[in-house]
Amino acid sequence: MNRDYRVLIDCRDEKGLVYKISKVFYDFGLNMEKNREYVDAQNGKFFMRSEVRGVFEPDKLSGALRAVLPEGARIRLVEPGKKRIVLMATKENHCLGDILIRHEADELEAEIVGVVSNYDLLRPLVEKFAIPYICVSHEGLSRPEHERRVLEAIESFGPVDYIVLAKYMRILTPEFVACFEERIINIHHSFLPAFIGANPYKQAYDRGVKIIGATAHFVNNNLDEGPIIAQDVLPVTHAMDWEQMRNAGRDVEKVVLAKALKLALEDKIFVYANKTVIFD
Amino acid sequence: MNRDYRVLIDCRDEKGLVYKISKVFYDFGLNMEKNREYVDAQNGKFFMRSEVRGVFEPDKLSGALRAVLPEGARIRLVEPGKKRIVLMATKENHCLGDILIRHEADELEAEIVGVVSNYDLLRPLVEKFAIPYICVSHEGLSRPEHERRVLEAIESFGPVDYIVLAKYMRILTPEFVACFEERIINIHHSFLPAFIGANPYKQAYDRGVKIIGATAHFVNNNLDEGPIIAQDVLPVTHAMDWEQMRNAGRDVEKVVLAKALKLALEDKIFVYANKTVIFD
Amino acid sequence: MNRDYRVLIDCRDEKGLVYKISKVFYDFGLNMEKNREYVDAQNGKFFMRSEVRGVFEPDKLSGALRAVLPEGARIRLVEPGKKRIVLMATKENHCLGDILIRHEADELEAEIVGVVSNYDLLRPLVEKFAIPYICVSHEGLSRPEHERRVLEAIESFGPVDYIVLAKYMRILTPEFVACFEERIINIHHSFLPAFIGANPYKQAYDRGVKIIGATAHFVNNNLDEGPIIAQDVLPVTHAMDWEQMRNAGRDVEKVVLAKALKLALEDKIFVYANKTVIFD
Amino acid sequence: MNRDYRVLIDCRDEKGLVYKISKVFYDFGLNMEKNREYVDAQNGKFFMRSEVRGVFEPDKLSGALRAVLPEGARIRLVEPGKKRIVLMATKENHCLGDILIRHEADELEAEIVGVVSNYDLLRPLVEKFAIPYICVSHEGLSRPEHERRVLEAIESFGPVDYIVLAKYMRILTPEFVACFEERIINIHHSFLPAFIGANPYKQAYDRGVKIIGATAHFVNNNLDEGPIIAQDVLPVTHAMDWEQMRNAGRDVEKVVLAKALKLALEDKIFVYANKTVIFD
């Protein structure tokens, strides 16, 4: 029976990799439906993403690939299908609502298994869609204690592939982030690295910029410094105060976050040297 | 007691209009909080939108303005506040859902009084938000008969300021349009005037364009030829088939439609010579 | 001695093409420095562009490739280097000047071997850069006669790889176009297929669009209907008359034309079914 | 005889300013051809730019305006016409060449009275256009001494309205800047405030951004921190190294710089609180 798989390979670059990999696919009788490669010549790194179809045993394919690849190669075989995601949010509904509407239309390769928020405000919206909502208030709690409870909430939803910070306005500790390496996607409301930190729209207004933006990125240990997945901008004028910039910016935020989420769900992102290689 | 009003004037251009109008405001003791004018020199037309605040009787202000303006001037005094809108849709949920989420966050100066569709598909989504949904199937009905029933459905919601075609995929007759002159906003899924008519994404794919877009416009008697309110685009590549273009295009459609709707709700649009003057 | 070549292949799609092609490269001891493929699944077409480096005889490589490819495959081996281009223009200097400045900075993989115009206006600009300029006035000539003389002018510059219509405002006959199949690049001052034909800025102004654009395309037999290479747009408002749109549009025109020209010079364009596959 | 003037007013905001100003214009029998106002409500500041036409003595108009405006009002009456500009550059020709081509086509309200560079590289380009070129090498000179000689070079061209740093890659001292307050326009090759300082394309590459940009701004005492006039961006991918980003970015740089220059030449910029109010 035909299987569809996404094969993701990254390894040290050397001569003949495309030949060796495509030979394995050919020997297994697989069709390469789509294929993208990238060589980072400066760092001697090779990246490849193939969509293959055929009759095969994934373990054997994986083994055959490993046999021809340089030592230390990372090989991932991913079967297309719905990934399990948890959304986190604070008070604003635009990113959260946007993902809920896409989910409702079955536009995402994902099942939203639950939503966690530090407020109870968004519960009515989320529960309209029959999705579990857990409020973990941060009030009166130390950061580690709050995060411990958030983790418990997430775990209560079962296994999780990605956590999407859909305007979750609290900083996460390295300990929390370490539990979900390269699996937490955040939307920051500026074109990073401009306006790191709190209230970037206010910062943008004060600086008098003519363009504002949004950045979706994986979360790492340093605030707003993780690998960037997607960015977009929109023009602003002197006539807009910072609340107007914030309102206008929401449309960019939600579209950029959804774009990044889709790339992740479709296994189109490699992370390397705090940057992303994206085969869109 | 202070009143806030939007004063919209359009008339034949002549010397001294700004002076005469601002004198009336001054004599009434009004603050002009915001002000925009535009002179179409070619056609000798003057447009002005002012936001005024003060203690005054609207009728008297209107009369005083009329006294200083050229014959045939159009003067509109609009009190800011929620306008009553009806949404119409067919099967796709992205534009409809986007407006529902904005409505839920009180982002729009509007109350959605009801939704009309020629299918029953979107009922579950709309009813989550406790908004009346009427399905008027077109099957087995002549176009006039179908529209008669749609009109009845709309009327059942009470008075209506704007009708928003949020991916309503049927053509409206001049008779229907005449009932809501300059009050029906449509989103067309191409950068008009390119790709008028059916399946513009398929047309765009066949033509091999490198950019696709969306256009929000008022509906007039000719398909896709009404006054354009807002447009935006996004880049595409040869590697996208038309369904991928359609999916990517949805993000532009919903943002452009919402932008146009906001402009209408905030009384920032003048229509003239099948074009719009927009004071954003 | 190491050679760098660009290998461009397009053929009927079949299983194993990447394997077979990369095997040839591997057997020849070549490094694939860069590689892009695309399969048009709908039409069963395969496209591949590779940058290879190594010690080899081009004819032998070509023959080895042909041996493994389906019948009718098109194989092009292109050595990187300056292509010979002729610019054609009428009165406006912005596209022409832009290419001259890029040429001066050695930014293009091209040598401008000459400029042909139907006016003498741009001669001073061109001759500043010590480039031959031939004026072939169309006045008093039939179209075929004019084109015959233009052809003579072009031929007087020696062999030509590409002809760039840098705002050349005359229509070319199929006979002329046939002499330079897929080798004439034109810039049209609208986002095609909107506003085909004369004065698209006036058309755009009359229609009241909120976005204008430019399209670079190969010229075929039908006016403004050739394969599109690159497009871009910029926002406009009601406050701009058509001359202001034209002036603003010039910046888009010159950037889009230069982008298309670079893609052509770097052999990154395949033409198929009146569309382009672009490996940028 | 009819005069055309641009009237630029900025002052403390108070009730009735539009009325009082337009009354003066009316009493002088002037036509207000174009008019834009902006009130910065937060800071209580009023800005207005009018294009007026009529028979009048500028001094009397100015006096009449002063009589009705709050104390400390800044009133500028500017007659449209060519401003005198000096260009400064280092090695790259794209911004400089772009302005030269525009100048050649009489697209700018400006006369380029001279070019100053710290290298002799661009001399052949500039002299093609019969524009004086002075090379002031910085080698072996202290910064103050170098700037003293640059100043002398500039002064040798006669009176100067604006200095345009068309990729002039040296930092200017506060002393130099003070000689041309709000009259030096710089292009910085990033979307400020991201990537202040040296080699922003390298910084952008290292950070892995998906968008790069350019910023035109007035120069003040702090590097890259002056009031922003115009910005634009373009998308980039992981596949571009920093030189490719730099090359692609040049198109944005030259267009953004030209846009800012035009706004300045047409007296459409107010500077306030290290920001710009732009009536485009």
PDB file of N, CA and C in Angstrom, chain C residues 42-115:
ATOM      1  N   GLN C  42       0.436  18.448 -12.968  1.00  0.00           N
ATOM      2  CA  GLN C  42      -0.752  18.495 -13.828  1.00  0.00           C
ATOM      3  C   GLN C  42      -0.409  18.194 -15.289  1.00  0.00           C
ATOM      4  N   ASN C  43       0.712  18.750 -15.745  1.00  0.00           N
ATOM      5  CA  ASN C  43       1.083  18.583 -17.141  1.00  0.00           C
ATOM      6  C   ASN C  43       2.222  17.586 -17.346  1.00  0.00           C
ATOM      7  N   GLY C  44       2.659  16.948 -16.254  1.00  0.00           N
ATOM      8  CA  GLY C  44       3.706  15.945 -16.375  1.00  0.00           C
ATOM      9  C   GLY C  44       5.008  16.500 -16.938  1.00  0.00           C
ATOM     10  N   LYS C  45       5.419  17.658 -16.426  1.00  0.00           N
ATOM     11  CA  LYS C  45       6.659  18.291 -16.904  1.00  0.00           C
ATOM     12  C   LYS C  45       7.651  18.433 -15.767  1.00  0.00           C
ATOM     13  N   PHE C  46       8.911  18.221 -16.078  1.00  0.00           N
ATOM     14  CA  PHE C  46       9.983  18.302 -15.100  1.00  0.00           C
ATOM     15  C   PHE C  46      10.957  19.410 -15.498  1.00  0.00           C
ATOM     16  N   PHE C  47      11.346  20.244 -14.530  1.00  0.00           N
ATOM     17  CA  PHE C  47      12.301  21.330 -14.768  1.00  0.00           C
ATOM     18  C   PHE C  47      13.413  21.244 -13.727  1.00  0.00           C
ATOM     19  N   MET C  48      14.633  21.452 -14.149  1.00  0.00           N
ATOM     20  CA  MET C  48      15.747  21.418 -13.190  1.00  0.00           C
ATOM     21  C   MET C  48      16.839  22.384 -13.636  1.00  0.00           C
ATOM     22  N   ARG C  49      17.374  23.085 -12.670  1.00  0.00           N
ATOM     23  CA  ARG C  49      18.507  23.985 -12.914  1.00  0.00           C
ATOM     24  C   ARG C  49      19.582  23.681 -11.879  1.00  0.00           C
ATOM     25  N   SER C  50      20.761  23.328 -12.342  1.00  0.00           N
ATOM     26  CA  SER C  50      21.862  23.008 -11.433  1.00  0.00           C
ATOM     27  C   SER C  50      23.067  23.866 -11.762  1.00  0.00           C
ATOM     28  N   GLU C  51      23.768  24.269 -10.746  1.00  0.00           N
ATOM     29  CA  GLU C  51      25.061  24.903 -10.949  1.00  0.00           C
ATOM     30  C   GLU C  51      26.110  23.873 -10.580  1.00  0.00           C
ATOM     31  N   VAL C  52      26.894  23.479 -11.574  1.00  0.00           N
ATOM     32  CA  VAL C  52      27.884  22.432 -11.312  1.00  0.00           C
ATOM     33  C   VAL C  52      29.299  22.968 -11.526  1.00  0.00           C
ATOM     34  N   ARG C  53      30.221  22.327 -10.853  1.00  0.00           N
ATOM     35  CA  ARG C  53      31.627  22.724 -10.980  1.00  0.00           C
ATOM     36  C   ARG C  53      32.494  21.477 -11.041  1.00  0.00           C
ATOM     37  N   GLY C  54      33.468  21.504 -11.926  1.00  0.00           N
ATOM     38  CA  GLY C  54      34.364  20.355 -12.009  1.00  0.00           C
ATOM     39  C   GLY C  54      35.198  20.403 -13.269  1.00  0.00           C
ATOM     40  N   VAL C  55      35.894  19.318 -13.515  1.00  0.00           N
ATOM     41  CA  VAL C  55      36.725  19.188 -14.716  1.00  0.00           C
ATOM     42  C   VAL C  55      35.973  18.291 -15.687  1.00  0.00           C
ATOM     43  N   PHE C  56      35.525  18.827 -16.795  1.00  0.00           N
ATOM     44  CA  PHE C  56      34.709  17.997 -17.696  1.00  0.00           C
ATOM     45  C   PHE C  56      34.616  18.642 -19.076  1.00  0.00           C
ATOM     46  N   GLU C  57      34.224  17.800 -20.044  1.00  0.00           N
ATOM     47  CA  GLU C  57      33.948  18.317 -21.376  1.00  0.00           C
ATOM     48  C   GLU C  57      32.438  18.502 -21.537  1.00  0.00           C
ATOM     49  N   PRO C  58      32.000  19.689 -21.796  1.00  0.00           N
ATOM     50  CA  PRO C  58      30.559  19.972 -21.862  1.00  0.00           C
ATOM     51  C   PRO C  58      29.803  19.030 -22.794  1.00  0.00           C
ATOM     52  N   ASP C  59      30.378  18.737 -23.936  1.00  0.00           N
ATOM     53  CA  ASP C  59      29.673  17.870 -24.889  1.00  0.00           C
ATOM     54  C   ASP C  59      29.431  16.486 -24.318  1.00  0.00           C
ATOM     55  N   LYS C  60      30.435  16.000 -23.615  1.00  0.00           N
ATOM     56  CA  LYS C  60      30.270  14.668 -23.035  1.00  0.00           C
ATOM     57  C   LYS C  60      29.213  14.674 -21.928  1.00  0.00           C
ATOM     58  N   LEU C  61      29.236  15.726 -21.121  1.00  0.00           N
ATOM     59  CA  LEU C  61      28.223  15.837 -20.068  1.00  0.00           C
ATOM     60  C   LEU C  61      26.838  15.864 -20.696  1.00  0.00           C
ATOM     61  N   SER C  62      26.721  16.681 -21.716  1.00  0.00           N
ATOM     62  CA  SER C  62      25.445  16.814 -22.407  1.00  0.00           C
ATOM     63  C   SER C  62      24.974  15.469 -22.951  1.00  0.00           C
ATOM     64  N   GLY C  63      25.894  14.740 -23.549  1.00  0.00           N
ATOM     65  CA  GLY C  63      25.548  13.444 -24.107  1.00  0.00           C
ATOM     66  C   GLY C  63      25.136  12.446 -23.034  1.00  0.00           C
ATOM     67  N   ALA C  64      25.856  12.451 -21.929  1.00  0.00           N
ATOM     68  CA  ALA C  64      25.527  11.529 -20.843  1.00  0.00           C
ATOM     69  C   ALA C  64      24.158  11.842 -20.261  1.00  0.00           C
ATOM     70  N   LEU C  65      23.848  13.119 -20.186  1.00  0.00           N
ATOM     71  CA  LEU C  65      22.523  13.498 -19.682  1.00  0.00           C
ATOM     72  C   LEU C  65      21.433  13.025 -20.654  1.00  0.00           C
ATOM     73  N   ARG C  66      21.675  13.278 -21.918  1.00  0.00           N
ATOM     74  CA  ARG C  66      20.665  12.903 -22.899  1.00  0.00           C
ATOM     75  C   ARG C  66      20.366  11.399 -22.843  1.00  0.00           C
ATOM     76  N   ALA C  67      21.405  10.641 -22.563  1.00  0.00           N
ATOM     77  CA  ALA C  67      21.249   9.181 -22.543  1.00  0.00           C
ATOM     78  C   ALA C  67      20.292   8.710 -21.452  1.00  0.00           C
ATOM     79  N   VAL C  68      20.184   9.487 -20.370  1.00  0.00           N
ATOM     80  CA  VAL C  68      19.330   9.029 -19.255  1.00  0.00           C
ATOM     81  C   VAL C  68      17.980   9.739 -19.217  1.00  0.00           C
ATOM     82  N   LEU C  69      17.817  10.753 -20.082  1.00  0.00           N
ATOM     83  CA  LEU C  69      16.585  11.553 -20.021  1.00  0.00           C
ATOM     84  C   LEU C  69      15.558  11.055 -21.035  1.00  0.00           C
ATOM     85  N   PRO C  70      14.279  11.331 -20.788  1.00  0.00           N
ATOM     86  CA  PRO C  70      13.234  10.944 -21.734  1.00  0.00           C
ATOM     87  C   PRO C  70      13.450  11.620 -23.081  1.00  0.00           C
ATOM     88  N   GLU C  71      12.893  11.000 -24.106  1.00  0.00           N
ATOM     89  CA  GLU C  71      12.994  11.565 -25.439  1.00  0.00           C
ATOM     90  C   GLU C  71      12.414  12.984 -25.457  1.00  0.00           C
ATOM     91  N   GLY C  72      13.049  13.837 -26.221  1.00  0.00           N
ATOM     92  CA  GLY C  72      12.524  15.197 -26.353  1.00  0.00           C
ATOM     93  C   GLY C  72      12.988  16.133 -25.263  1.00  0.00           C
ATOM     94  N   ALA C  73      13.835  15.643 -24.374  1.00  0.00           N
ATOM     95  CA  ALA C  73      14.338  16.508 -23.301  1.00  0.00           C
ATOM     96  C   ALA C  73      15.120  17.674 -23.888  1.00  0.00           C
ATOM     97  N   ARG C  74      14.982  18.829 -23.242  1.00  0.00           N
ATOM     98  CA  ARG C  74      15.756  19.998 -23.641  1.00  0.00           C
ATOM     99  C   ARG C  74      16.865  20.176 -22.615  1.00  0.00           C
ATOM    100  N   ILE C  75      18.098  20.173 -23.089  1.00  0.00           N
ATOM    101  CA  ILE C  75      19.259  20.300 -22.192  1.00  0.00           C
ATOM    102  C   ILE C  75      20.052  21.525 -22.620  1.00  0.00           C
ATOM    103  N   ARG C  76      20.280  22.418 -21.671  1.00  0.00           N
ATOM    104  CA  ARG C  76      21.111  23.580 -22.004  1.00  0.00           C
ATOM    105  C   ARG C  76      22.271  23.668 -21.020  1.00  0.00           C
ATOM    106  N   LEU C  77      23.474  23.741 -21.544  1.00  0.00           N
ATOM    107  CA  LEU C  77      24.655  23.978 -20.710  1.00  0.00           C
ATOM    108  C   LEU C  77      25.125  25.399 -20.969  1.00  0.00           C
ATOM    109  N   VAL C  78      25.097  26.222 -19.953  1.00  0.00           N
ATOM    110  CA  VAL C  78      25.427  27.628 -20.125  1.00  0.00           C
ATOM    111  C   VAL C  78      26.608  27.984 -19.239  1.00  0.00           C
ATOM    112  N   GLU C  79      27.607  28.533 -19.852  1.00  0.00           N
ATOM    113  CA  GLU C  79      28.757  28.983 -19.077  1.00  0.00           C
ATOM    114  C   GLU C  79      28.445  30.383 -18.538  1.00  0.00           C
ATOM    115  N   PRO C  80      28.600  30.619 -17.240  1.00  0.00           N
ATOM    116  CA  PRO C  80      28.342  31.963 -16.714  1.00  0.00           C
ATOM    117  C   PRO C  80      29.242  32.972 -17.408  1.00  0.00           C
ATOM    118  N   GLY C  81      28.727  34.146 -17.610  1.00  0.00           N
ATOM    119  CA  GLY C  81      29.532  35.167 -18.277  1.00  0.00           C
ATOM    120  C   GLY C  81      28.616  36.223 -18.838  1.00  0.00           C
ATOM    121  N   LYS C  82      29.211  37.259 -19.371  1.00  0.00           N
ATOM    122  CA  LYS C  82      28.417  38.387 -19.807  1.00  0.00           C
ATOM    123  C   LYS C  82      27.643  38.074 -21.074  1.00  0.00           C
ATOM    124  N   LYS C  83      26.341  38.284 -21.017  1.00  0.00           N
ATOM    125  CA  LYS C  83      25.523  38.155 -22.215  1.00  0.00           C
ATOM    126  C   LYS C  83      25.482  39.501 -22.917  1.00  0.00           C
ATOM    127  N   ARG C  84      25.248  39.444 -24.218  1.00  0.00           N
ATOM    128  CA  ARG C  84      25.223  40.659 -25.025  1.00  0.00           C
ATOM    129  C   ARG C  84      23.771  41.128 -25.147  1.00  0.00           C
ATOM    130  N   ILE C  85      23.481  42.335 -24.688  1.00  0.00           N
ATOM    131  CA  ILE C  85      22.104  42.827 -24.745  1.00  0.00           C
ATOM    132  C   ILE C  85      22.005  44.143 -25.508  1.00  0.00           C
ATOM    133  N   VAL C  86      20.852  44.306 -26.149  1.00  0.00           N
ATOM    134  CA  VAL C  86      20.506  45.577 -26.803  1.00  0.00           C
ATOM    135  C   VAL C  86      19.309  46.163 -26.078  1.00  0.00           C
ATOM    136  N   LEU C  87      19.378  47.444 -25.772  1.00  0.00           N
ATOM    137  CA  LEU C  87      18.249  48.122 -25.140  1.00  0.00           C
ATOM    138  C   LEU C  87      17.480  48.896 -26.201  1.00  0.00           C
ATOM    139  N   MET C  88      16.147  48.897 -26.065  1.00  0.00           N
ATOM    140  CA  MET C  88      15.335  49.742 -26.937  1.00  0.00           C
ATOM    141  C   MET C  88      14.469  50.638 -26.063  1.00  0.00           C
ATOM    142  N   ALA C  89      14.324  51.897 -26.458  1.00  0.00           N
ATOM    143  CA  ALA C  89      13.562  52.847 -25.653  1.00  0.00           C
ATOM    144  C   ALA C  89      12.938  53.882 -26.571  1.00  0.00           C
ATOM    145  N   THR C  90      12.040  54.672 -26.026  1.00  0.00           N
ATOM    146  CA  THR C  90      11.422  55.706 -26.843  1.00  0.00           C
ATOM    147  C   THR C  90      11.779  57.095 -26.315  1.00  0.00           C
ATOM    148  N   LYS C  91      11.116  57.539 -25.228  1.00  0.00           N
ATOM    149  CA  LYS C  91      11.406  58.885 -24.736  1.00  0.00           C
ATOM    150  C   LYS C  91      11.785  58.933 -23.261  1.00  0.00           C
ATOM    151  N   GLU C  92      11.208  58.038 -22.474  1.00  0.00           N
ATOM    152  CA  GLU C  92      11.433  58.099 -21.033  1.00  0.00           C
ATOM    153  C   GLU C  92      12.803  57.523 -20.678  1.00  0.00           C
ATOM    154  N   ASN C  93      13.455  58.124 -19.686  1.00  0.00           N
ATOM    155  CA  ASN C  93      14.834  57.715 -19.396  1.00  0.00           C
ATOM    156  C   ASN C  93      14.996  56.825 -18.172  1.00  0.00           C
ATOM    157  N   HIS C  94      13.911  56.590 -17.424  1.00  0.00           N
ATOM    158  CA  HIS C  94      14.114  55.968 -16.105  1.00  0.00           C
ATOM    159  C   HIS C  94      14.544  54.502 -16.189  1.00  0.00           C
ATOM    160  N   CYS C  95      13.922  53.722 -17.069  1.00  0.00           N
ATOM    161  CA  CYS C  95      14.326  52.310 -17.173  1.00  0.00           C
ATOM    162  C   CYS C  95      15.693  52.197 -17.846  1.00  0.00           C
ATOM    163  N   LEU C  96      15.855  52.938 -18.896  1.00  0.00           N
ATOM    164  CA  LEU C  96      17.128  52.936 -19.605  1.00  0.00           C
ATOM    165  C   LEU C  96      18.252  53.392 -18.686  1.00  0.00           C
ATOM    166  N   GLY C  97      18.045  54.526 -18.008  1.00  0.00           N
ATOM    167  CA  GLY C  97      19.067  55.070 -17.116  1.00  0.00           C
ATOM    168  C   GLY C  97      19.403  54.101 -15.998  1.00  0.00           C
ATOM    169  N   ASP C  98      18.388  53.455 -15.476  1.00  0.00           N
ATOM    170  CA  ASP C  98      18.614  52.506 -14.391  1.00  0.00           C
ATOM    171  C   ASP C  98      19.518  51.366 -14.841  1.00  0.00           C
ATOM    172  N   ILE C  99      19.283  50.866 -16.026  1.00  0.00           N
ATOM    173  CA  ILE C  99      20.129  49.772 -16.531  1.00  0.00           C
ATOM    174  C   ILE C  99      21.539  50.278 -16.825  1.00  0.00           C
ATOM    175  N   LEU C 100      21.640  51.486 -17.323  1.00  0.00           N
ATOM    176  CA  LEU C 100      22.969  52.048 -17.582  1.00  0.00           C
ATOM    177  C   LEU C 100      23.784  52.171 -16.294  1.00  0.00           C
ATOM    178  N   ILE C 101      23.134  52.621 -15.244  1.00  0.00           N
ATOM    179  CA  ILE C 101      23.831  52.774 -13.957  1.00  0.00           C
ATOM    180  C   ILE C 101      24.254  51.410 -13.405  1.00  0.00           C
ATOM    181  N   ARG C 102      23.371  50.428 -13.522  1.00  0.00           N
ATOM    182  CA  ARG C 102      23.725  49.078 -13.057  1.00  0.00           C
ATOM    183  C   ARG C 102      24.887  48.517 -13.886  1.00  0.00           C
ATOM    184  N   HIS C 103      24.852  48.765 -15.164  1.00  0.00           N
ATOM    185  CA  HIS C 103      25.897  48.311 -16.074  1.00  0.00           C
ATOM    186  C   HIS C 103      27.226  48.948 -15.693  1.00  0.00           C
ATOM    187  N   GLU C 104      27.155  50.234 -15.439  1.00  0.00           N
ATOM    188  CA  GLU C 104      28.352  50.995 -15.032  1.00  0.00           C
ATOM    189  C   GLU C 104      28.977  50.412 -13.768  1.00  0.00           C
ATOM    190  N   ALA C 105      28.111  49.936 -12.848  1.00  0.00           N
ATOM    191  CA  ALA C 105      28.626  49.375 -11.588  1.00  0.00           C
ATOM    192  C   ALA C 105      28.944  47.891 -11.732  1.00  0.00           C
ATOM    193  N   ASP C 106      28.823  47.384 -12.945  1.00  0.00           N
ATOM    194  CA  ASP C 106      29.129  45.981 -13.208  1.00  0.00           C
ATOM    195  C   ASP C 106      28.229  45.047 -12.393  1.00  0.00           C
ATOM    196  N   GLU C 107      26.992  45.503 -12.244  1.00  0.00           N
ATOM    197  CA  GLU C 107      26.038  44.746 -11.413  1.00  0.00           C
ATOM    198  C   GLU C 107      25.341  43.671 -12.238  1.00  0.00           C
ATOM    199  N   LEU C 108      25.392  43.817 -13.552  1.00  0.00           N
ATOM    200  CA  LEU C 108      24.678  42.887 -14.434  1.00  0.00           C
ATOM    201  C   LEU C 108      25.664  41.942 -15.122  1.00  0.00           C
ATOM    202  N   GLU C 109      25.250  40.717 -15.351  1.00  0.00           N
ATOM    203  CA  GLU C 109      26.045  39.782 -16.161  1.00  0.00           C
ATOM    204  C   GLU C 109      25.798  40.101 -17.628  1.00  0.00           C
ATOM    205  N   ALA C 110      26.091  41.319 -18.025  1.00  0.00           N
ATOM    206  CA  ALA C 110      25.747  41.722 -19.382  1.00  0.00           C
ATOM    207  C   ALA C 110      26.666  42.809 -19.892  1.00  0.00           C
ATOM    208  N   GLU C 111      26.811  42.797 -21.193  1.00  0.00           N
ATOM    209  CA  GLU C 111      27.420  43.917 -21.881  1.00  0.00           C
ATOM    210  C   GLU C 111      26.339  44.561 -22.758  1.00  0.00           C
ATOM    211  N   ILE C 112      26.128  45.847 -22.560  1.00  0.00           N
ATOM    212  CA  ILE C 112      25.158  46.551 -23.402  1.00  0.00           C
ATOM    213  C   ILE C 112      25.867  46.877 -24.713  1.00  0.00           C
ATOM    214  N   VAL C 113      25.468  46.210 -25.789  1.00  0.00           N
ATOM    215  CA  VAL C 113      26.209  46.423 -27.035  1.00  0.00           C
ATOM    216  C   VAL C 113      25.649  47.579 -27.849  1.00  0.00           C
ATOM    217  N   GLY C 114      24.436  48.029 -27.503  1.00  0.00           N
ATOM    218  CA  GLY C 114      23.895  49.164 -28.218  1.00  0.00           C
ATOM    219  C   GLY C 114      22.490  49.500 -27.780  1.00  0.00           C
ATOM    220  N   VAL C 115      22.050  50.694 -28.148  1.00  0.00           N
ATOM    221  CA  VAL C 115      20.694  51.155 -27.847  1.00  0.00           C
ATOM    222  C   VAL C 115      20.043  51.582 -29.154  1.00  0.00           C
TER     223      VAL C 115
END
